[in-house]
Coordinates of C-alpha atoms and ligand atoms in Angstrom, one line a residue:
M709 CA 0.3 0.2 0.1
S710 CA 1.1 3.6 -0.8
S711 CA 2.3 6.2 1.1
I712 CA 0.4 9.6 2.0
L713 CA 2.0 13.1 2.9
I714 CA -0.4 15.6 3.3
K715 CA 1.1 18.5 4.6
N716 CA 1.1 22.2 4.3
I717 CA -2.1 21.1 7.2
K718 CA -3.4 24.5 9.1
T719 CA -4.1 23.1 12.1
M720 CA -3.9 19.4 13.0
Y721 CA -5.6 18.2 15.8
G722 CA -6.6 15.4 18.2
I723 CA -2.4 14.5 18.4
Q724 CA -2.1 11.7 21.2
T725 CA 1.6 11.7 22.3
Q726 CA 0.7 9.6 25.6
P727 CA 0.6 6.0 25.9
L728 CA -2.2 6.9 28.8
S729 CA -6.0 7.8 26.2
F730 CA -8.9 8.4 28.0
K731 CA -10.2 11.8 28.5
K732 CA -11.7 12.1 32.3
G733 CA -13.5 15.2 34.3
A734 CA -11.0 18.0 33.2
A735 CA -8.3 16.5 30.3
M736 CA -11.6 15.9 28.3
S737 CA -11.1 20.1 27.3
V738 CA -7.7 19.1 25.9
V739 CA -7.5 18.2 22.6
D740 CA -3.7 18.4 21.0
T741 CA -3.1 20.4 18.2
L742 CA -0.2 21.2 16.1
E743 CA -0.4 24.5 13.4
N744 CA 1.8 24.2 10.1
A745 CA 2.0 20.5 10.5
F746 CA 2.0 17.5 7.9
I747 CA 2.0 13.6 9.1
L748 CA 2.2 10.4 7.2
T749 CA 0.7 7.4 7.3
D750 CA 2.2 4.1 5.0
N751 CA 0.8 0.5 4.8
G752 CA -2.8 1.6 5.9
K753 CA -0.8 3.1 9.0
I754 CA 0.5 6.7 10.6
V755 CA 4.8 6.4 10.9
D756 CA 4.8 10.1 11.6
F757 CA 3.7 13.7 12.1
G758 CA 5.1 16.8 13.1
P759 CA 5.8 20.3 12.2
M760 CA 6.6 21.5 8.4
K761 CA 10.0 22.6 8.4
E762 CA 10.3 18.5 9.4
A763 CA 9.5 16.9 6.7
P764 CA 9.8 14.3 4.9
E765 CA 10.3 15.8 1.2
R766 CA 8.5 13.0 -0.9
A767 CA 5.9 9.7 -0.9
D768 CA 3.7 8.6 -3.3
E769 CA 1.2 10.8 -3.4
I770 CA 1.1 14.7 -2.1
V771 CA -1.5 16.5 -0.5
D772 CA -1.9 20.2 0.6
A773 CA -4.0 20.7 3.4
S774 CA -3.0 24.8 3.5
D775 CA -5.9 26.3 5.1
R776 CA -7.9 23.3 6.3
L777 CA -8.0 21.4 9.6
V778 CA -6.8 17.2 9.6
M779 CA -8.2 15.3 12.9
P780 CA -8.8 11.5 13.5
C781 CA -12.3 9.9 12.3
W782 CA -15.3 9.4 14.9
C783 CA -14.8 6.6 16.6
D784 CA -19.2 5.9 16.5
S785 CA -19.3 4.4 19.5
H786 CA -23.3 3.0 19.1
T787 CA -25.7 2.4 15.9
H788 CA -28.4 0.0 14.9
I789 CA -28.0 1.2 11.2
V790 CA -29.4 -2.3 10.6
Y791 CA -32.8 -1.5 9.2
A792 CA -35.8 -2.3 6.4
A793 CA -37.6 0.3 6.6
P794 CA -37.8 4.2 8.0
R795 CA -40.5 5.1 10.8
E796 CA -41.4 8.4 9.8
G797 CA -45.1 7.6 10.7
E798 CA -44.2 6.8 14.3
Y799 CA -42.9 10.8 14.6
V800 CA -45.8 12.7 13.2
D801 CA -47.7 10.8 15.6
R802 CA -45.4 12.3 18.8
L803 CA -46.1 15.9 17.2
H804 CA -50.0 14.2 17.5
G805 CA -49.2 14.1 21.5
A806 CA -48.0 10.3 21.6
S807 CA -45.3 9.5 23.6
Y808 CA -42.2 6.8 22.5
E809 CA -43.2 4.4 25.7
E810 CA -47.2 4.9 23.9
I811 CA -46.1 3.5 20.5
A812 CA -44.2 0.8 21.7
E813 CA -47.0 -0.5 23.6
K814 CA -49.0 -0.6 21.0
G815 CA -46.9 -2.6 18.7
G816 CA -44.6 0.8 17.1
G817 CA -41.7 1.4 17.9
I818 CA -39.0 -1.8 18.0
L819 CA -41.6 -3.9 17.4
N820 CA -42.8 -2.2 14.0
S821 CA -39.1 -2.2 12.8
A822 CA -38.7 -5.6 13.8
R823 CA -42.2 -6.8 11.7
K824 CA -39.8 -5.5 8.5
L825 CA -36.9 -6.5 8.8
Q826 CA -38.0 -10.0 9.1
E827 CA -39.7 -9.5 5.8
T828 CA -36.6 -8.5 3.9
S829 CA -33.5 -10.3 2.6
E830 CA -30.4 -10.1 4.1
E831 CA -29.0 -8.7 0.6
D832 CA -31.1 -6.3 0.5
L833 CA -29.9 -5.3 4.5
F834 CA -27.5 -5.2 3.3
L835 CA -28.2 -2.7 0.0
S836 CA -29.8 -0.5 3.0
A837 CA -27.1 -0.5 5.8
G838 CA -24.1 -0.4 3.0
S839 CA -25.9 2.7 1.9
R840 CA -26.0 4.3 5.6
L841 CA -22.1 3.5 6.2
N842 CA -20.9 4.8 3.6
E843 CA -22.9 7.7 4.1
V844 CA -21.8 8.1 7.5
I845 CA -18.3 7.7 6.5
S846 CA -18.2 10.4 4.5
Y847 CA -19.2 12.4 7.1
G848 CA -16.0 11.7 8.7
T849 CA -17.1 8.8 11.1
G850 CA -13.8 6.1 10.2
A851 CA -15.0 3.3 13.5
I852 CA -18.9 2.4 14.6
E853 CA -20.2 0.0 16.6
I854 CA -23.5 -2.0 15.0
K855 CA -25.8 -4.2 17.4
S856 CA -28.9 -6.4 15.8
G857 CA -31.7 -6.1 17.8
Y858 CA -34.8 -5.7 15.6
G859 CA -34.6 -9.4 14.7
L860 CA -35.7 -10.2 17.8
T861 CA -36.1 -13.9 16.5
T862 CA -33.6 -16.7 16.4
E863 CA -33.4 -16.4 12.4
S864 CA -33.7 -13.0 12.5
E865 CA -31.5 -11.7 15.0
L866 CA -28.3 -14.0 12.7
K867 CA -29.7 -12.5 10.2
M868 CA -28.7 -9.5 11.2
L869 CA -25.4 -10.1 12.5
R870 CA -24.0 -11.7 9.3
V871 CA -25.1 -8.6 7.5
I872 CA -22.6 -7.2 10.6
R873 CA -20.2 -9.7 9.2
K874 CA -20.0 -9.1 5.5
L875 CA -20.6 -5.1 6.4
K876 CA -17.4 -6.1 8.5
E877 CA -15.5 -7.6 5.6
S878 CA -16.4 -5.6 3.0
S879 CA -16.5 -1.9 4.2
P880 CA -12.7 0.6 4.9
A881 CA -14.5 1.6 8.2
T882 CA -13.2 -0.7 11.7
I883 CA -16.5 -2.4 13.0
K884 CA -18.4 -3.5 16.5
A885 CA -20.5 -5.5 16.5
S886 CA -23.7 -6.0 19.7
F887 CA -26.0 -8.6 19.6
L888 CA -28.9 -6.9 21.0
G889 CA -31.8 -9.7 20.3
A890 CA -33.1 -8.3 24.5
H891 CA -34.1 -5.5 22.8
A892 CA -38.1 -5.1 23.2
I893 CA -39.8 -8.4 24.1
P894 CA -42.0 -10.2 21.2
A895 CA -45.9 -9.5 21.1
M896 CA -46.1 -13.1 20.7
Y897 CA -43.9 -13.7 24.3
K898 CA -45.5 -10.5 26.6
E899 CA -47.7 -12.9 28.9
N900 CA -44.9 -15.0 29.1
R901 CA -41.1 -13.1 28.8
H902 CA -39.3 -16.3 31.3
L903 CA -40.1 -18.6 27.2
Y904 CA -38.5 -15.6 25.3
I905 CA -35.4 -14.7 27.7
D906 CA -34.8 -18.9 28.0
L907 CA -34.5 -17.9 24.6
L908 CA -32.2 -15.5 24.4
I909 CA -31.0 -17.7 27.0
H910 CA -29.9 -21.0 25.7
E911 CA -30.4 -20.3 21.4
M912 CA -29.5 -16.7 20.7
I913 CA -26.4 -16.5 22.5
P914 CA -25.0 -20.2 21.5
N915 CA -25.3 -19.7 17.8
V916 CA -24.9 -16.4 17.9
A917 CA -21.1 -16.8 19.0
G918 CA -20.7 -20.0 17.8
E919 CA -20.7 -18.3 14.0
G920 CA -18.2 -15.8 16.1
L921 CA -20.9 -13.2 15.1
A922 CA -20.8 -10.2 18.0
D923 CA -18.1 -9.1 20.4
Y924 CA -20.7 -7.2 22.7
C925 CA -23.9 -9.0 24.3
D926 CA -26.8 -5.8 24.7
V927 CA -29.5 -5.2 26.6
F928 CA -32.0 -2.2 26.9
C929 CA -33.3 -2.3 31.1
D930 CA -35.7 0.0 31.4
K931 CA -39.2 1.0 31.6
G932 CA -41.2 -1.5 30.3
F933 CA -38.3 -3.1 28.7
Y934 CA -36.1 -5.8 30.5
T935 CA -35.5 -5.5 34.4
V936 CA -32.2 -5.4 36.5
E937 CA -32.8 -9.7 36.7
E938 CA -34.2 -10.4 33.1
T939 CA -30.2 -8.5 32.4
D940 CA -28.8 -9.5 34.8
K941 CA -29.6 -13.2 33.4
I942 CA -28.9 -12.6 30.4
L943 CA -25.9 -10.4 30.1
K944 CA -24.4 -13.2 32.7
A945 CA -25.1 -16.2 29.9
A946 CA -24.0 -13.8 27.4
A947 CA -20.7 -13.8 29.2
K948 CA -19.9 -17.0 30.0
Y949 CA -20.0 -17.5 26.0
G950 CA -17.4 -15.1 25.7
L951 CA -19.9 -11.9 24.8
K952 CA -18.6 -8.5 26.6
A953 CA -22.0 -7.1 28.0
K954 CA -22.8 -3.3 26.4
I955 CA -26.3 -1.8 27.6
H956 CA -29.2 1.1 26.9
A957 CA -29.8 1.8 30.4
N958 CA -31.7 5.0 32.4
E959 CA -33.1 6.2 29.1
L960 CA -36.7 6.6 30.0
A961 CA -36.3 6.1 33.6
I962 CA -33.7 5.4 36.5
S963 CA -33.3 1.9 36.5
G964 CA -30.9 -0.1 38.1
G965 CA -29.6 -0.4 34.3
V966 CA -25.7 1.2 35.6
Q967 CA -25.8 -0.4 38.2
I968 CA -25.7 -4.1 37.0
G969 CA -24.4 -2.7 33.3
I970 CA -21.3 -2.3 36.2
S971 CA -21.3 -5.6 38.4
N972 CA -21.3 -6.9 34.6
H973 CA -18.5 -6.0 33.8
A974 CA -20.0 -3.8 30.7
I975 CA -18.0 -1.9 28.5
S976 CA -20.1 0.6 28.7
V977 CA -23.4 2.1 29.3
D978 CA -25.5 3.7 26.7
H979 CA -28.5 6.5 27.3
L980 CA -28.1 8.1 30.5
E981 CA -31.1 10.6 30.1
A982 CA -32.1 9.9 33.6
I983 CA -29.3 8.8 36.1
G984 CA -29.0 10.7 39.4
H985 CA -26.1 10.9 42.7
D986 CA -25.9 7.4 43.0
E987 CA -25.2 6.1 39.3
I988 CA -23.0 9.2 38.7
E989 CA -21.4 7.5 41.9
A990 CA -20.8 3.7 40.6
L991 CA -19.6 4.7 37.6
K992 CA -17.0 7.2 39.7
N993 CA -15.2 3.8 41.2
S994 CA -15.7 1.2 38.0
S995 CA -14.3 1.6 33.9
T996 CA -17.5 1.1 33.2
I997 CA -17.8 4.1 29.6
P998 CA -20.6 6.4 30.7
T999 CA -21.9 7.2 27.4
V1000 CA -24.2 9.8 26.3
L1001 CA -26.5 9.8 23.6
P1002 CA -27.8 13.6 22.6
S1003 CA -29.6 13.2 19.2
C1004 CA -31.7 11.1 20.8
S1005 CA -32.9 12.9 23.1
F1006 CA -32.7 16.1 20.3
F1007 CA -35.5 13.8 18.4
L1008 CA -37.3 12.0 21.1
N1009 CA -37.7 15.5 22.2
I1010 CA -37.4 14.7 26.4
N1011 CA -33.8 14.9 28.9
Y1012 CA -30.1 15.2 27.8
A1013 CA -28.5 13.1 30.1
P1014 CA -25.9 15.4 32.1
A1015 CA -22.4 15.9 30.8
R1016 CA -22.2 18.6 32.2
K1017 CA -22.5 18.1 36.0
M1018 CA -20.7 14.9 34.7
I1019 CA -17.7 15.6 33.1
D1020 CA -17.5 18.0 36.2
E1021 CA -17.9 15.9 38.6
G1022 CA -14.4 14.5 36.8
L1023 CA -16.2 11.3 34.6
G1024 CA -14.8 11.0 31.1
I1025 CA -17.6 10.3 28.5
G1026 CA -18.2 8.3 25.7
M1027 CA -20.4 9.7 23.1
A1028 CA -22.6 8.4 19.6
T1029 CA -25.1 8.3 16.7
D1030 CA -27.5 6.0 18.0
Y1031 CA -28.4 5.8 14.5
N1032 CA -31.6 4.3 14.0
P1033 CA -34.7 4.0 12.7
G1034 CA -37.3 4.7 16.0
S1035 CA -34.6 7.1 18.7
S1036 CA -32.7 8.8 16.0
P1037 CA -32.8 8.1 13.1
S1038 CA -29.0 10.4 11.8
G1039 CA -25.7 10.0 12.1
N1040 CA -24.3 12.3 11.3
I1041 CA -21.0 13.7 14.6
P1042 CA -20.4 17.3 14.2
M1043 CA -24.3 17.8 13.7
L1044 CA -24.2 15.6 17.0
M1045 CA -21.7 17.6 19.2
A1046 CA -23.4 20.4 17.5
L1047 CA -26.6 19.7 19.5
A1048 CA -23.9 18.2 22.4
C1049 CA -23.0 21.5 23.1
N1050 CA -25.5 23.1 22.6
N1051 CA -27.5 21.3 25.0
M1052 CA -26.1 19.8 27.1
R1053 CA -24.1 22.7 27.7
I1054 CA -19.6 20.6 27.3
L1055 CA -17.6 22.5 25.1
P1056 CA -16.4 21.8 21.6
A1057 CA -13.3 20.4 22.6
E1058 CA -15.3 17.6 24.5
A1059 CA -17.3 16.6 22.7
F1060 CA -14.4 15.4 20.4
N1061 CA -13.0 13.8 22.9
A1062 CA -16.1 11.9 23.8
V1063 CA -16.6 11.2 20.0
T1064 CA -13.1 10.0 18.8
I1065 CA -11.0 8.8 21.7
N1066 CA -12.8 8.2 24.8
G1067 CA -15.6 6.8 21.6
A1068 CA -12.4 4.6 20.3
C1069 CA -12.3 2.9 23.9
A1070 CA -15.8 2.6 24.6
L1071 CA -15.5 0.3 21.5
E1072 CA -12.1 -1.6 23.0
L1073 CA -9.6 0.3 20.1
G1074 CA -8.3 3.4 22.2
E1075 CA -5.3 1.6 21.2
S1076 CA -5.1 1.9 17.8
H1077 CA -7.6 4.0 17.1
G1078 CA -9.3 7.8 18.0
S1079 CA -6.2 10.0 17.9
V1080 CA -3.1 11.1 15.6
A1081 CA -0.4 8.7 17.0
R1082 CA 2.7 6.7 16.0
G1083 CA 0.9 3.2 14.5
K1084 CA -2.0 3.7 15.1
V1085 CA -4.5 3.1 11.7
A1086 CA -4.1 6.1 9.0
N1087 CA -8.0 7.9 9.8
L1088 CA -8.5 11.2 8.7
I1089 CA -10.3 13.7 8.4
I1090 CA -9.8 16.2 6.1
T1091 CA -11.7 19.6 6.8
K1092 CA -12.4 21.8 4.0
S1093 CA -10.6 25.5 4.5
I1094 CA -12.5 26.7 7.9
P1095 CA -10.7 27.6 10.6
S1096 CA -11.1 26.0 13.6
L1097 CA -12.7 22.8 15.7
D1098 CA -14.8 25.5 17.3
Y1099 CA -15.8 27.1 13.9
M1100 CA -16.7 23.7 12.8
V1101 CA -19.0 22.8 15.9
Y1102 CA -20.9 26.4 15.2
S1103 CA -21.3 26.1 11.5
F1104 CA -24.0 23.4 12.3
G1105 CA -24.9 21.5 9.6
S1106 CA -22.8 22.1 7.0
N1107 CA -20.6 19.6 6.0
H1108 CA -17.8 21.0 7.2
V1109 CA -15.3 16.9 5.5
D1110 CA -13.7 17.4 2.3
K1111 CA -11.6 14.2 2.4
V1112 CA -12.3 11.4 4.8
I1113 CA -8.9 8.5 4.7
L1114 CA -9.8 5.0 6.1
R1115 CA -6.6 3.0 6.7
G1116 CA -4.3 5.1 4.7
K1117 CA -6.6 4.8 1.6
I1118 CA -8.6 8.5 0.8
L1119 CA -11.7 7.5 -0.1
Ligands
NIG2034 O1 -31.5 3.4 21.1 N1 -33.8 2.7 23.4 C1 -33.8 1.8 23.0 N2 -33.3 1.4 21.8 C2 -33.3 2.8 20.2 C3 -34.3 2.8 20.0 C4 -34.6 1.4 19.2 C5 -36.2 2.0 18.0 O2 -36.8 2.9 18.6 O3 -36.1 1.2 17.0 C6 -32.4 4.1 21.4 O4 -32.6 4.6 21.5
FE2035 FE1 -29.5 2.7 20.3

């Protein structure tokens, strides 16, 4: 593979020179930068960077980034981009006053998506998810987690995970897969939910793990969905098969999801629109990464996770799009940063760290992604001519990304 020299970079953001990667508390507002810089990639990796006066003269390909910014690609640690159909009808129902929970109780929501997915072929799902993936790559995403959870039968959950595997094999993005069979209780199990949980534990998890289709097991632990006891049982069964935990917690209520995630060594607990003092204290004493999903708050018109308070209390947070047809039909990270800064009162630098290095850590990719460091995968964004990261977030709604480089290849 060929080498690329990006030269005359106006400002390079997200430089990492220390091995310690995850950023917490006050460190979240620090983004290391270099002005008038170069970066050299070779064989898909970042091999060198520094001030222009130290730049090498030759490379197979030279890109002039005068007036432009260079930053690491975004690491989106929570998405559901494999789905069969959008749900704009439910969106309008909500505008008429229905709540997300009411729609779900009537068989809409996740169950609506599951009915449609069960009828859709693996090939069609692959094509539509592939085009969503390409769209988010064009906004600068380079690593992404994708969940199952709209199948809700063994066959359809496996179908979704095989689509994710195909995306892993065919896309230049780095992809992690999560099994989310415990996303909702299918209607036919409404009166005997333990039978569906038995199916999850004794059939789905062994099959998913047997085919090596998932890195993580996720559960929607929340009011109206899975209880703390059920979540615990499912996560423990998954752990026996080597699937680590990553959960949806505290979106709709103080559900106990944060604590049960922590006690199952979850890599991250995601959502957190409804958390209090006890949850924040529990997170402080754990290595589980609290991950906030502000576009879900925007779209469902619900509380935002208290990211400002969490950072002020010393926590490090990850931030992700939650791209899905029901609660966040967008995978646009620059837009997400604008929503986060405005509504959670965090700074562009904090939002940047939440979607780069901390997002990488929430994908267990902190050693290889999420910053500009020698030896890391060459996943880089070259912006259009803009003055700064602050401007990128301030000037919301425009796509300021000019070029995306994934694994050392300009797309
Ligand atoms: O993260 N909260 C649970 N799951 C998704 C939404 C799923 C849906 O509505 O389709 C979420 O918001
Ligand atoms: Fe989600």
